[in-house]
Amino acid sequence: ITVGLLLLIGILIRLPQLGHRIAGAHSFWETQAAFTARQYASTGIDLSRTPLPVFGANANVPFDVPLVPALASLLVRTGVDAATAMRIVGLIGFTATGALLALLLMRWHSARTAVLAVALLEFLQFGLRWGAGGVVVVLGFAGAAVAGRGRGCLRVLMAGWA
């Protein structure tokens, strides 16, 4: 119950971030991901292409596997702004990471360790900034939690923060 409450509080404090403008040190990365989501929504999802027209009309600039923009494009098709859609997918991925982390730690360590880890994930500076970030890496933490399905899962997650 405590982990669920921490995750719910994390979602609630990040809801205002969903409407933020793209700005700051990572604005290029956020813009590129949001543009890819918008392009996928209008032209169809093609995971082998990452469009970036600043380099030309048909430019393909692969940054990451564009699975997150592909998921966000489904929201864009419903009328959600591309940047907001990316942040929604990021928030879902971040929350899933916390839930998976808690499950793994409860299995391999203890409920106390799980609560502490989720609290740190949710409320340290990185989590507060990127918990609803419109970038591709956020959903990867959930994958890292699944890939690290054992005693090393916390190390796998922390390695992704570096």
Coordinates of C-alpha atoms in Angstrom, one line a residue:
I1 CA 0.0 0.0 0.0
T2 CA 2.8 2.4 0.8
V3 CA 4.5 1.8 -2.6
G4 CA 1.1 2.4 -4.3
L5 CA 0.7 5.7 -2.4
L6 CA 4.2 6.8 -3.3
L7 CA 3.5 6.1 -7.0
L8 CA 0.2 8.0 -6.8
I9 CA 1.8 11.0 -5.2
G10 CA 4.5 10.9 -7.9
I11 CA 1.9 10.9 -10.6
L12 CA 0.0 13.8 -9.0
I13 CA 3.0 16.0 -8.6
R14 CA 4.0 15.4 -12.2
L15 CA 0.6 16.2 -13.8
P16 CA 1.4 19.9 -14.1
Q17 CA 4.6 19.0 -16.1
L18 CA 2.5 17.4 -18.8
G19 CA 1.6 20.8 -20.2
H20 CA 5.1 22.5 -20.0
R21 CA 6.6 23.9 -23.1
I22 CA 9.7 22.3 -24.6
A23 CA 12.7 24.3 -23.3
G24 CA 15.9 23.9 -21.5
A25 CA 19.1 21.9 -21.9
H26 CA 17.4 19.0 -23.5
S27 CA 15.0 20.8 -25.8
F28 CA 16.6 19.4 -29.0
W29 CA 16.1 15.9 -27.8
E30 CA 12.5 16.5 -26.6
T31 CA 11.7 18.3 -29.9
Q32 CA 13.1 15.5 -32.0
A33 CA 11.1 12.9 -30.1
A34 CA 7.9 15.0 -30.2
F35 CA 8.4 15.6 -33.9
T36 CA 8.9 11.9 -34.6
A37 CA 5.6 11.2 -32.7
R38 CA 3.8 13.8 -34.8
Q39 CA 5.2 12.4 -38.0
Y40 CA 4.3 8.9 -37.1
A41 CA 0.7 10.1 -36.3
S42 CA 0.3 11.7 -39.7
T43 CA 2.3 9.3 -41.9
G44 CA 2.2 6.0 -40.1
I45 CA 4.6 4.3 -37.7
D46 CA 7.9 3.1 -39.3
L47 CA 10.4 2.1 -36.6
S48 CA 13.2 2.1 -39.1
R49 CA 12.9 5.8 -39.7
T50 CA 13.4 8.8 -37.4
P51 CA 12.4 11.9 -39.4
L52 CA 14.3 15.1 -38.6
P53 CA 13.5 17.7 -41.3
V54 CA 16.1 20.3 -40.1
F55 CA 18.6 18.2 -42.0
G56 CA 16.4 18.0 -45.1
A57 CA 12.9 17.0 -46.2
N58 CA 13.5 13.2 -46.1
A59 CA 16.2 13.2 -43.4
N60 CA 16.4 10.1 -41.3
V61 CA 18.5 10.6 -38.1
P62 CA 18.3 7.6 -35.9
F63 CA 18.8 8.6 -32.2
D64 CA 17.1 5.7 -30.4
V65 CA 14.7 3.0 -31.1
P66 CA 11.6 5.2 -31.7
L67 CA 9.2 3.0 -29.7
V68 CA 8.3 5.8 -27.3
P69 CA 7.4 8.3 -30.1
A70 CA 5.5 5.4 -31.8
L71 CA 3.4 5.0 -28.6
A72 CA 3.0 8.7 -28.3
S73 CA 1.8 8.9 -31.9
L74 CA -1.3 6.9 -30.9
L75 CA -2.2 9.7 -28.4
V76 CA -1.4 12.4 -31.0
R77 CA -3.9 10.7 -33.3
T78 CA -6.6 11.4 -30.7
G79 CA -5.8 15.1 -30.6
V80 CA -3.2 15.3 -27.9
D81 CA -0.2 17.7 -28.6
A82 CA 2.9 15.7 -29.5
A83 CA 5.0 17.1 -26.7
T84 CA 2.3 16.3 -24.2
A85 CA 1.8 12.9 -25.6
M86 CA 5.6 12.2 -25.2
R87 CA 5.3 13.3 -21.5
I88 CA 2.3 11.1 -20.9
V89 CA 4.2 8.1 -22.2
G90 CA 7.2 9.1 -20.2
L91 CA 5.1 9.4 -17.0
I92 CA 3.5 6.0 -17.7
G93 CA 7.0 4.5 -18.2
F94 CA 8.4 6.1 -15.1
T95 CA 5.5 4.9 -13.0
A96 CA 5.9 1.4 -14.4
T97 CA 9.5 1.5 -13.5
G98 CA 8.7 2.3 -9.9
A99 CA 6.1 -0.5 -9.8
L100 CA 8.5 -3.0 -11.3
L101 CA 11.3 -1.9 -9.1
A102 CA 9.1 -2.3 -6.0
L103 CA 8.0 -5.8 -7.1
L104 CA 11.6 -6.9 -7.7
L105 CA 12.9 -5.5 -4.5
M106 CA 10.0 -7.0 -2.4
R107 CA 10.8 -10.4 -3.9
W108 CA 14.6 -10.3 -3.5
H109 CA 15.0 -8.0 -0.5
S110 CA 12.2 -6.6 1.6
A111 CA 9.2 -4.3 1.6
R112 CA 11.2 -1.7 3.5
T113 CA 13.9 -1.7 0.7
A114 CA 11.2 -1.4 -1.9
V115 CA 9.5 1.6 -0.3
L116 CA 12.9 3.3 0.2
A117 CA 13.9 2.7 -3.5
V118 CA 10.6 3.9 -4.9
A119 CA 10.7 7.0 -2.7
L120 CA 14.2 7.8 -3.9
L121 CA 13.2 7.1 -7.5
E122 CA 10.1 9.3 -7.2
F123 CA 11.5 12.2 -5.2
L124 CA 15.2 12.7 -5.9
Q125 CA 16.1 15.4 -8.4
F126 CA 16.4 13.1 -11.4
G127 CA 13.0 11.6 -10.9
L128 CA 11.4 15.0 -10.2
R129 CA 12.8 16.4 -13.5
W130 CA 12.4 13.5 -15.8
G131 CA 9.5 11.5 -14.3
A132 CA 7.2 13.1 -16.9
G133 CA 9.9 14.0 -19.4
G134 CA 9.2 13.9 -23.1
V135 CA 12.3 11.9 -23.9
V136 CA 12.9 8.3 -25.0
V137 CA 15.1 7.2 -22.1
V138 CA 12.4 7.3 -19.4
L139 CA 10.5 4.2 -20.7
G140 CA 13.9 2.4 -20.9
F141 CA 14.0 2.3 -17.1
A142 CA 11.1 -0.1 -17.0
G143 CA 12.9 -2.3 -19.5
A144 CA 16.0 -2.1 -17.3
A145 CA 13.9 -3.2 -14.3
V146 CA 12.6 -6.2 -16.2
A147 CA 16.1 -7.0 -17.6
G148 CA 17.6 -6.8 -14.1
R149 CA 15.0 -9.2 -12.6
G150 CA 17.1 -10.2 -9.7
R151 CA 19.5 -8.9 -7.1
G152 CA 21.2 -6.6 -9.6
C153 CA 18.1 -4.7 -10.7
L154 CA 18.9 -1.6 -8.7
R155 CA 22.4 -1.5 -10.2
V156 CA 20.9 -1.8 -13.7
L157 CA 18.5 1.1 -13.0
M158 CA 21.3 3.3 -11.4
A159 CA 23.5 2.6 -14.4
G160 CA 20.9 4.1 -16.6
W161 CA 21.0 7.3 -14.5
A162 CA 24.7 8.0 -15.2

